[in-house]
mmCIF file of C-alpha atoms in Angstrom:
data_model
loop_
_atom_site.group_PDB
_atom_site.id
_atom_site.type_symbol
_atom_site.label_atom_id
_atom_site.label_comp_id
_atom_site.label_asym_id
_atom_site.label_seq_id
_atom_site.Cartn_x
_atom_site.Cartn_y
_atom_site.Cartn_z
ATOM 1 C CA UNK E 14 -43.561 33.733 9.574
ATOM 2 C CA UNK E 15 -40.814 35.115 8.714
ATOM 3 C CA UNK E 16 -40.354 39.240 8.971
ATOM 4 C CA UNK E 17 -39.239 41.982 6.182
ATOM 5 C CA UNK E 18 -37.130 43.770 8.925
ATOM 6 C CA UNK E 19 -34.624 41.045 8.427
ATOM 7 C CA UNK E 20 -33.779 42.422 4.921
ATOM 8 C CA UNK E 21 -32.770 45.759 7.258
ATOM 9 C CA UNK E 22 -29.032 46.147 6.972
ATOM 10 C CA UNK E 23 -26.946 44.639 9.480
ATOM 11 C CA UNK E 24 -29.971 42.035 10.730
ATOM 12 C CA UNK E 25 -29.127 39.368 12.573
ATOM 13 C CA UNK E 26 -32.149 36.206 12.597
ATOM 14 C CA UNK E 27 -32.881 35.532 16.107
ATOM 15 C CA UNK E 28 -33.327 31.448 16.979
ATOM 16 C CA UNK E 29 -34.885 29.090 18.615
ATOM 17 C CA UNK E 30 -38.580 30.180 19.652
ATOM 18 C CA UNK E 31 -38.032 34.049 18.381
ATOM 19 C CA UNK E 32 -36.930 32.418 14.991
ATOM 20 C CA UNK E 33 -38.644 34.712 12.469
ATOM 21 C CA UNK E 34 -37.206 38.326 13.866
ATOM 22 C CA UNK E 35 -33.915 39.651 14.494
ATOM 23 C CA UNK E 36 -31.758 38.931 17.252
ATOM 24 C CA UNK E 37 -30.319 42.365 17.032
ATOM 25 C CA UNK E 38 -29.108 44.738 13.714
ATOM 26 C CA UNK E 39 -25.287 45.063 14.839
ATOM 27 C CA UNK E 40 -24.963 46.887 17.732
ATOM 28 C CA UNK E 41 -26.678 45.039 21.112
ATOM 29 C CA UNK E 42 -26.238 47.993 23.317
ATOM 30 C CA UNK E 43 -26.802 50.644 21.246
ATOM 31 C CA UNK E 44 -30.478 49.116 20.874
ATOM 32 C CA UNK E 45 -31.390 48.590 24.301
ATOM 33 C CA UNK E 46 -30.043 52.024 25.120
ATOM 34 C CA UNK E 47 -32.211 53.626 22.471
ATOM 35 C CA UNK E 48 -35.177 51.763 23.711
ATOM 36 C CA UNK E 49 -34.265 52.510 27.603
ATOM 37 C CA UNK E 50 -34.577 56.197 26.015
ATOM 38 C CA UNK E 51 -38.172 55.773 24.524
ATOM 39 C CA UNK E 52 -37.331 55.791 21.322
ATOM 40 C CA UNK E 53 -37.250 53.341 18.430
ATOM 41 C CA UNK E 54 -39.361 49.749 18.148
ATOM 42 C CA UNK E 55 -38.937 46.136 18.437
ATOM 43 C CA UNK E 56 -40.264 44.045 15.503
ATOM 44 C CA UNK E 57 -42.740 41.270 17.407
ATOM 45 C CA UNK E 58 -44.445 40.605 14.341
ATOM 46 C CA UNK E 59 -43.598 36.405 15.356
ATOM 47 C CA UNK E 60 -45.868 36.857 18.120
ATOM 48 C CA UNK E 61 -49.054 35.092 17.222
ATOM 49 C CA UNK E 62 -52.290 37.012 17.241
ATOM 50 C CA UNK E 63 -55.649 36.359 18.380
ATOM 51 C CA UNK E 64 -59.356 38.146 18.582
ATOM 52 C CA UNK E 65 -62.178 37.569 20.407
ATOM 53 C CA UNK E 66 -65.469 39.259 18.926
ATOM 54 C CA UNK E 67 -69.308 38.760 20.168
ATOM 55 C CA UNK E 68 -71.999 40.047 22.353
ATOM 56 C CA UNK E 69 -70.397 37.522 25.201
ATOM 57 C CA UNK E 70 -66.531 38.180 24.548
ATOM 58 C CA UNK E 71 -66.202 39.507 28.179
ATOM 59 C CA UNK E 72 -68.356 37.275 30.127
ATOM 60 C CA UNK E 73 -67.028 34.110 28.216
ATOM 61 C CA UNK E 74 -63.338 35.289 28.951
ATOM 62 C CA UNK E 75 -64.145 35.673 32.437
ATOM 63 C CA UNK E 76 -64.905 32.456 32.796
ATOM 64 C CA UNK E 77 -61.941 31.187 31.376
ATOM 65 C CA UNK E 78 -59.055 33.027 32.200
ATOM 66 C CA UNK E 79 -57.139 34.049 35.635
ATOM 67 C CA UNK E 80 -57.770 37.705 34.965
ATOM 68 C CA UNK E 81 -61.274 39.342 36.149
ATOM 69 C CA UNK E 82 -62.032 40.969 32.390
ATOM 70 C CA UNK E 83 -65.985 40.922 32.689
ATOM 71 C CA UNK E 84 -65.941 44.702 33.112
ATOM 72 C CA UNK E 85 -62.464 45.442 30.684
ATOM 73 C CA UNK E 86 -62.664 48.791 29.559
ATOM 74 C CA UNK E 87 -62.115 49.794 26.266
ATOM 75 C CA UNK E 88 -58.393 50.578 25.775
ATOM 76 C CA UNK E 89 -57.376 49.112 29.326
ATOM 77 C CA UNK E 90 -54.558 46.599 28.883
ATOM 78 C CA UNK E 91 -54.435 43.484 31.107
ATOM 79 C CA UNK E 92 -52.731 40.226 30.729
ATOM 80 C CA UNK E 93 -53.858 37.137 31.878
ATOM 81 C CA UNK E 94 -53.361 33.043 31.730
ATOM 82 C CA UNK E 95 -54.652 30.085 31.265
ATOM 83 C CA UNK E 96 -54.107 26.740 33.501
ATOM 84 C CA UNK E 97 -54.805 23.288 33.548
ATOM 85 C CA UNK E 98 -56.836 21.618 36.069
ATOM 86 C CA UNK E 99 -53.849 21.235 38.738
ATOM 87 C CA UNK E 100 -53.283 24.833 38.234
ATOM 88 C CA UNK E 101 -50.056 24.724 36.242
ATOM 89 C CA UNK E 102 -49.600 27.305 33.643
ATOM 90 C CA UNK E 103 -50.571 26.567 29.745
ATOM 91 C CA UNK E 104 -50.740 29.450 28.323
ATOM 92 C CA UNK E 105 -50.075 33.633 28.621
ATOM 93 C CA UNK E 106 -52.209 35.909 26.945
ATOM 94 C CA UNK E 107 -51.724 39.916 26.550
ATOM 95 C CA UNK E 108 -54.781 41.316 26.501
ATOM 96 C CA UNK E 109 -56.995 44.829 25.362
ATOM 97 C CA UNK E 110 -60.607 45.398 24.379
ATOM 98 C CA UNK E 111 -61.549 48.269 21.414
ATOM 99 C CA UNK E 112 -64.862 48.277 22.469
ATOM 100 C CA UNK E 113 -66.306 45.643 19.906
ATOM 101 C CA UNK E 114 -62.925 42.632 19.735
ATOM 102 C CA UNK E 115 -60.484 41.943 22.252
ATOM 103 C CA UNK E 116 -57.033 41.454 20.960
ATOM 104 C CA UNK E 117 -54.218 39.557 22.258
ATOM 105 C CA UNK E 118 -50.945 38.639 21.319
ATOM 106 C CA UNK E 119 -49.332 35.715 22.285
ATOM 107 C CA UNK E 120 -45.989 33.140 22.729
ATOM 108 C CA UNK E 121 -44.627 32.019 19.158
ATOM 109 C CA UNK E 122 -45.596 28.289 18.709
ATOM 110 C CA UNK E 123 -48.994 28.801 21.001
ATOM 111 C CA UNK E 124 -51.525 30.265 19.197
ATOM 112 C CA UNK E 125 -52.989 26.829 17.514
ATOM 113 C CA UNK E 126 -53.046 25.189 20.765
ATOM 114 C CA UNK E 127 -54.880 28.290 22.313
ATOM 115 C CA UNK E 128 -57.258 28.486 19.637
ATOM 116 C CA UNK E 129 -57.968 25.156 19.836
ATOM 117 C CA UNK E 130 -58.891 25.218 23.615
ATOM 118 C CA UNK E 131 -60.883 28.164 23.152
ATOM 119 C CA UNK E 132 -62.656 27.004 20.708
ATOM 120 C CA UNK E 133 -63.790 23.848 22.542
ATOM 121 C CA UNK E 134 -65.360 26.001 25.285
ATOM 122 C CA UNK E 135 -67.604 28.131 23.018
ATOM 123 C CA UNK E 136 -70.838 25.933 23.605
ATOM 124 C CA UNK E 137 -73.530 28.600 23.628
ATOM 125 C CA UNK E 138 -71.704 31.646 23.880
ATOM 126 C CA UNK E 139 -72.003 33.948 21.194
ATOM 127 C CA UNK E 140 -68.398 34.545 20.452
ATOM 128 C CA UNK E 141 -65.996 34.457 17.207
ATOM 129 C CA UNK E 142 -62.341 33.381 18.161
ATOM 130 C CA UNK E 143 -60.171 34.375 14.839
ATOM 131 C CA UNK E 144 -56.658 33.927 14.146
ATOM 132 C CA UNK E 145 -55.542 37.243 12.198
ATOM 133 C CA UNK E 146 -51.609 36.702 13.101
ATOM 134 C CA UNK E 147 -51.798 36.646 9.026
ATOM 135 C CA UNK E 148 -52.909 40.309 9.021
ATOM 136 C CA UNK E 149 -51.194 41.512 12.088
ATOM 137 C CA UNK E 150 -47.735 42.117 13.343
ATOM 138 C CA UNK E 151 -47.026 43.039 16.547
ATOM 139 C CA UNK E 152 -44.711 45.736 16.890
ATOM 140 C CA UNK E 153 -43.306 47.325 20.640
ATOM 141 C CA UNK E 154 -42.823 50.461 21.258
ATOM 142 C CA UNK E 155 -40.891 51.174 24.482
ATOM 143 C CA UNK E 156 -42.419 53.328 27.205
ATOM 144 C CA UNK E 157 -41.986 57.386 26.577
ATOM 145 C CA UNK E 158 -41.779 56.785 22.772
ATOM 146 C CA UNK E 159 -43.699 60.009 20.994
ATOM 147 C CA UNK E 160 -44.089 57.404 17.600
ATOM 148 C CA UNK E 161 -47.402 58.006 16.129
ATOM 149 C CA UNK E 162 -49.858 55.455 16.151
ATOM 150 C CA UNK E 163 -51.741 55.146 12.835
ATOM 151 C CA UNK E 164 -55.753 55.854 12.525
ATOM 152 C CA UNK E 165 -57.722 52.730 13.395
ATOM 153 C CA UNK E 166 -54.441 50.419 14.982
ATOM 154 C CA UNK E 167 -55.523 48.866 18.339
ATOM 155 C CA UNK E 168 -52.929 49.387 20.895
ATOM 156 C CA UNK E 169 -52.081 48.119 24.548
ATOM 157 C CA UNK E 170 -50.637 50.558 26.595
ATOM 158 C CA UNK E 171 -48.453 49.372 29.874
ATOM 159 C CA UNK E 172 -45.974 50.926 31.899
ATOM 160 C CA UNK E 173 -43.610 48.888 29.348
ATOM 161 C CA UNK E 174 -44.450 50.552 26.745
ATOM 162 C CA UNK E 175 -47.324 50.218 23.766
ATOM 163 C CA UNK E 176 -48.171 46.765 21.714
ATOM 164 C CA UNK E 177 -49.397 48.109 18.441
ATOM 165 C CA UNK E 178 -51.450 45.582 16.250
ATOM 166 C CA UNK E 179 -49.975 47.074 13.380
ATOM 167 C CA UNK E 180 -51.793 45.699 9.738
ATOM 168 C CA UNK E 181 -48.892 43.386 8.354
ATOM 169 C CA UNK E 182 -48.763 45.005 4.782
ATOM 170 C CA UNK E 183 -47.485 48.451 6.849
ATOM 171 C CA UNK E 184 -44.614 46.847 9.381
ATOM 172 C CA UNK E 185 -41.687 47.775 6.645
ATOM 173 C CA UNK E 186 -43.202 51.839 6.292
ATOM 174 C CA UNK E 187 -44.454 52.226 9.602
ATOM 175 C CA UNK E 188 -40.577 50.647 10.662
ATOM 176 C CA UNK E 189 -38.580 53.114 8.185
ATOM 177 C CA UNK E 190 -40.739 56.214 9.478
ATOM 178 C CA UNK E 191 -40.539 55.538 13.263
ATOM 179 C CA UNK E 192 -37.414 53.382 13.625
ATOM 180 C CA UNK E 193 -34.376 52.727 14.512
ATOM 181 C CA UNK E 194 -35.057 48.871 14.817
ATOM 182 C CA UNK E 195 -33.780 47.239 18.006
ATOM 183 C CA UNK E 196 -33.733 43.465 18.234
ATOM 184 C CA UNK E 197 -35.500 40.548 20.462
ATOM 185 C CA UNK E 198 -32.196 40.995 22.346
ATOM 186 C CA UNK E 199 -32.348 44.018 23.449
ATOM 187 C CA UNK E 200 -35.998 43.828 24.814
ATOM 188 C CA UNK E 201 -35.427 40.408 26.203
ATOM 189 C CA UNK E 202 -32.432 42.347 28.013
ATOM 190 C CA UNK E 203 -34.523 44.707 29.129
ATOM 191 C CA UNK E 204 -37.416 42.286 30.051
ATOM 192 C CA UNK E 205 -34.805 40.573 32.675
ATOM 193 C CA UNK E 206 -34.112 44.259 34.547
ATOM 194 C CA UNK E 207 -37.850 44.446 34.897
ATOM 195 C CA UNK E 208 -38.017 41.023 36.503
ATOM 196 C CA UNK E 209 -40.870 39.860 33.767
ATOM 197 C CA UNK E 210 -41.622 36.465 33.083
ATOM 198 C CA UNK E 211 -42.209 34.785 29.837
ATOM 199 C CA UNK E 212 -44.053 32.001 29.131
ATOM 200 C CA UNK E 213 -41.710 28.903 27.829
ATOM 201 C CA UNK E 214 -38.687 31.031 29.295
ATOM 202 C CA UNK E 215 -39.818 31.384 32.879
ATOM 203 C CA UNK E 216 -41.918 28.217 32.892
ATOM 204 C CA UNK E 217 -42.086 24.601 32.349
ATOM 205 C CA UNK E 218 -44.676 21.718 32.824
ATOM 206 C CA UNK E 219 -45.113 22.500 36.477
ATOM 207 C CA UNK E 220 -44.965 26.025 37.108
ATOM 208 C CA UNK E 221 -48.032 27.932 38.795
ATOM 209 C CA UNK E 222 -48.266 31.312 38.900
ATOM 210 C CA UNK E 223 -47.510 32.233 42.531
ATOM 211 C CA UNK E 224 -43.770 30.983 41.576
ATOM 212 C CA UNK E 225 -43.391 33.725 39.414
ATOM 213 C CA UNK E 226 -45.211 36.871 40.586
ATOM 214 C CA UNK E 227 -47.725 36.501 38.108
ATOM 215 C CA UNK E 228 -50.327 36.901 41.424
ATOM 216 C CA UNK E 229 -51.670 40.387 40.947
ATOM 217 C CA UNK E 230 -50.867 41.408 37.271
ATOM 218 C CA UNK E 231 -52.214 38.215 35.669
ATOM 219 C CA UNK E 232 -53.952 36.535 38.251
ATOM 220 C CA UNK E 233 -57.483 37.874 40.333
ATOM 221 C CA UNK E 234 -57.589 36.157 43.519
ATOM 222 C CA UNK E 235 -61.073 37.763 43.863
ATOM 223 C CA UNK E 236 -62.839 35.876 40.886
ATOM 224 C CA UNK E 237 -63.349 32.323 40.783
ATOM 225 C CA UNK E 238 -65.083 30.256 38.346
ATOM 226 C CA UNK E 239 -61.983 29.078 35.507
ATOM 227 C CA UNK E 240 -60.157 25.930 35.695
ATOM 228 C CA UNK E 241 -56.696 25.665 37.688
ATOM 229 C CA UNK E 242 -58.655 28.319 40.492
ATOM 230 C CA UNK E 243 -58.490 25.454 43.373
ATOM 231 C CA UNK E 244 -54.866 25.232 43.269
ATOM 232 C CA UNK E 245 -54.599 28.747 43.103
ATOM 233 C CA UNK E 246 -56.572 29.669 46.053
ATOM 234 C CA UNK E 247 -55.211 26.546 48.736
ATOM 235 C CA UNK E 248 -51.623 27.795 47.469
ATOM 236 C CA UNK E 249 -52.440 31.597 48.282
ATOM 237 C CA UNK E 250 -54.356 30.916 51.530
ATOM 238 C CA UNK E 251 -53.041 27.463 52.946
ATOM 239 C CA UNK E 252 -49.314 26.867 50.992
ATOM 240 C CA UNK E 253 -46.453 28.023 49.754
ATOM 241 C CA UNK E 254 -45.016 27.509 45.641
ATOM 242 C CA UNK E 255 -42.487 25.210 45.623
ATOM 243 C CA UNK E 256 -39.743 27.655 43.475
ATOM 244 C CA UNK E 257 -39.459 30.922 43.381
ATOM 245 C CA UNK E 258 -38.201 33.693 40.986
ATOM 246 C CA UNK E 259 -35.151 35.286 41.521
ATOM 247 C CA UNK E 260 -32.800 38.162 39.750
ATOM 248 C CA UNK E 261 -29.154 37.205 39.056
ATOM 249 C CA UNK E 262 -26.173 39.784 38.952
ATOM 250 C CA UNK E 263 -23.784 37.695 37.163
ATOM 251 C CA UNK E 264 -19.826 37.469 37.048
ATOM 252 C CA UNK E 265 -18.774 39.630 34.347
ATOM 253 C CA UNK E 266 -15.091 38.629 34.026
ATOM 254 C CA UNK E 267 -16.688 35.309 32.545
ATOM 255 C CA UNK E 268 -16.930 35.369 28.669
ATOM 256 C CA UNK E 269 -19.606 33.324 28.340
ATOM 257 C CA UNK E 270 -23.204 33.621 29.893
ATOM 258 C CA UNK E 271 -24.859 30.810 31.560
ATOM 259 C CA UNK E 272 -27.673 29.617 29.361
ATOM 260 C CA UNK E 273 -31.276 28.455 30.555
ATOM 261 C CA UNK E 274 -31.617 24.962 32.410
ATOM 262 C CA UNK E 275 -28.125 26.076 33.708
ATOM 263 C CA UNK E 276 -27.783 24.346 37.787
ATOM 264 C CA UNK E 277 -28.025 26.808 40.086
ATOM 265 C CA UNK E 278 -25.590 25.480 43.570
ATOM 266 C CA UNK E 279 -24.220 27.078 46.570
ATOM 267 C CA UNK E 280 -20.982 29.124 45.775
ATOM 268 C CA UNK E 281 -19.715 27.254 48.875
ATOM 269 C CA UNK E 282 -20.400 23.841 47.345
ATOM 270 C CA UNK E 283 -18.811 24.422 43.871
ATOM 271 C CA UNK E 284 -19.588 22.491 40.516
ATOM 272 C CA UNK E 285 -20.567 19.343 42.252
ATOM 273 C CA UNK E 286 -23.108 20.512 45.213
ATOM 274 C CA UNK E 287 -26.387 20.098 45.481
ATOM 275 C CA UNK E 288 -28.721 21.657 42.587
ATOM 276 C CA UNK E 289 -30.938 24.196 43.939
ATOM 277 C CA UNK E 290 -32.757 25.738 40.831
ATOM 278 C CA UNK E 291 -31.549 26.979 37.255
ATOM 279 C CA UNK E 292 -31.371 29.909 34.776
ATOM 280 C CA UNK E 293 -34.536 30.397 32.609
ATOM 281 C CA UNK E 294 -32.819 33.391 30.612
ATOM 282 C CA UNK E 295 -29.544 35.201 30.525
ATOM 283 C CA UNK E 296 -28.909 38.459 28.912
ATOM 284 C CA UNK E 297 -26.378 41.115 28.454
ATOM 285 C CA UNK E 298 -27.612 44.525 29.837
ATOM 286 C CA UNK E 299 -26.032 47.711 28.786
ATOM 287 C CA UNK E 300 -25.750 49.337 32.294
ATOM 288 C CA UNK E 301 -25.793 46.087 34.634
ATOM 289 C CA UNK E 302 -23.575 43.572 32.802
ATOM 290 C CA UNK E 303 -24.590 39.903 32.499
ATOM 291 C CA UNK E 304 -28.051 39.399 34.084
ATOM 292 C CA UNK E 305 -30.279 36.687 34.534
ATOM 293 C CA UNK E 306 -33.766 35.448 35.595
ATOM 294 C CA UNK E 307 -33.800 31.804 37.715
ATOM 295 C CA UNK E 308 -36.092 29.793 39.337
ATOM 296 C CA UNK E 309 -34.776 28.336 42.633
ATOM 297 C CA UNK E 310 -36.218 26.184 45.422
ATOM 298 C CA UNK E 311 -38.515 28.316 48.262
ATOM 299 C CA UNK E 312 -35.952 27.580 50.700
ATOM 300 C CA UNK E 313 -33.234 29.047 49.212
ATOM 301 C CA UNK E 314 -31.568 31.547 51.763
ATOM 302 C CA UNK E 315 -32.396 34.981 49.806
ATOM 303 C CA UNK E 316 -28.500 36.447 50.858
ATOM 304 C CA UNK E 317 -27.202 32.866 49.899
ATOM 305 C CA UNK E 318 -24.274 33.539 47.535
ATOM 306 C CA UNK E 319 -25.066 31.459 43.993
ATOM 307 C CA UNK E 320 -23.065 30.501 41.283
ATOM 308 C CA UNK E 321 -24.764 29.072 38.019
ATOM 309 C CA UNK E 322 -22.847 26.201 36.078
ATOM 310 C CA UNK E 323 -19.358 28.130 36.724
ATOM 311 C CA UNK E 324 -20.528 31.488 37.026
ATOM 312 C CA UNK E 325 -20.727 33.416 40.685
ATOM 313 C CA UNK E 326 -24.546 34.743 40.361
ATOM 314 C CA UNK E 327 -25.347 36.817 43.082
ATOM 315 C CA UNK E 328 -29.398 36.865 43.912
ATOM 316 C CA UNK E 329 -32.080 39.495 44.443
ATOM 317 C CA UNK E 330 -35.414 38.819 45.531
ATOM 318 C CA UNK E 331 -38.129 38.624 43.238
ATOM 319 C CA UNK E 332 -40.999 36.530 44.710
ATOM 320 C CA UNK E 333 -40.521 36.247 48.270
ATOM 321 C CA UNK E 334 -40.086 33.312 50.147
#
């Protein structure tokens, strides 16, 4: 679905899964500065929206999803996922209750998929699972913005910033009155310096949440009862995760920046040592330079001195080893 902002002057489309926003509207750094300042919004609308509505929303969640949501309170943003039986990670869902529908938005290119599941798992419940990304745009605003939020909009509030489930048919007046617009670059850039995940970035077919801190914020080690929970548990108590996240301060004399699947070696060993992980995304930051997140094996020494494809990377812990 493509959005209006990209009639905005100087927009930019973004690609590949964020096709349908812009990338940025002409100035990178200008954006993520204005965001890192609490002001102006990032155009999400791509994002693919989802409700939950019915006596047994909560219950029927909680029996589903890594997150214990049987007692959400209204307005209380969580996020939480979904796995597969083996525990690996399927799907990411952002999460807030108004009292009568949860909301969540969720990874471009998911939504059917998750719709699908959750609609096989219904049986007796009495739930409605809608799909109102038709209706609803997603649109960011970054933490210490004073934007109002319009009567009746349902919004998740984090220490990020708010997710406003903004009615579609408003996303061009409510941009003009409370902009300027900053593009997916600029928040993925800032996503990176907050060490965030993101599902399809940060994961592939085999990743399970202890590999990417997702223990804690979207995973309840006290709750049991959803599928994937046995993996999660023996890895927590008996285990370790195979990979682990990491932070990369990248070279900045290089022009180019490392893109994701990139090798991650040993500086020592050059181009042709042993692989030891790879970049999941790259970014330019306005203050740090070129940044990265990676996934690298648990063994990894954490002071071990990186470089990724060409690039000298130098690490800082995110998930310990």
């Amino acid at each position: 679905m493509k959005s209006p902002l990209l009639s905005l002057p100087g927009a930019v489309p973004a690609e590949g899964r964020d096709e349908g926003v812009a990338a940025h509207y002409g100035d990178l750094f200008r954006e993520q500065r204005a965001l890192a300042d609490g002001s102006g919004l990032v155009d999400l609308s791509h994002r693919g929206v989802v409700t939950v509505t019915g006596d047994d929303r909560l219950t029927w969640l909680h029996l589903l999803l890594t997150q214990h949501v049987s007692d959400l309170e209204p307005g209380r943003a969580t996020e939480a996922l979904i796995l597969s039986a083996n525990g690996h990670i399927e799907h990411a869902l952002y999460l807030v209750d108004d009292g009568a529908t949860v909301w969540m938005h969720v990874e471009p290119g998911t939504r059917d998929e998750l719709i699908a599941y959750l609609e096989s798992m219904k049986f007796f419940y009495r739930v409605e699972v809608a799909d109102r990304t038709a209706d609803f745009a997603v649109v960011h605003l970054p933490a210490g913005s004073i934007a109002p939020v319009p009567d009746g909009v349902t919004v998740r509030e984090t220490a990020h910033g708010r997710d406003l489930f903004l009615p579609r048919a408003g996303l061009e007046a409510y941009a003009a009155a409370n902009g300027p617009a900053a593009g997916i670059l600029a928040y993925e850039a800032l996503r990176v310096e907050a060490h965030r995940p993101r599902l399809g970035f940060e994961t592939d077919h085999r990743t399970i949440p202890h590999e990417l801190g997702w223990i804690g914020t979207a995973v309840h080690l006290q709750k049991g009862c959803y599928r994937g929970q046995e993996t999660v548990a023996r890895v927590h108590n008996l285990g370790k995760p195979p990979r682990r996240l990491v932070f990369l301060h990248l070279d900045g004399s290089e022009v180019h920046l490392p893109g994701p699947g990139t090798p991650l070696r040993l500086a020592a060993d050059g181009e042709e040592g042993r692989r030891l992980g790879f970049v999941t995304t790259s970014a330019r930051h306005h203050e740090l330079g070129p940044i990265a997140l990676a996934l690298v094996k648990r063994n990894v020494p954490v002071d071990a001195e990186l470089i990724a494809g060409d690039t000298a990377a130098a690490q800082e812990t995110v998930v310990e080893p």
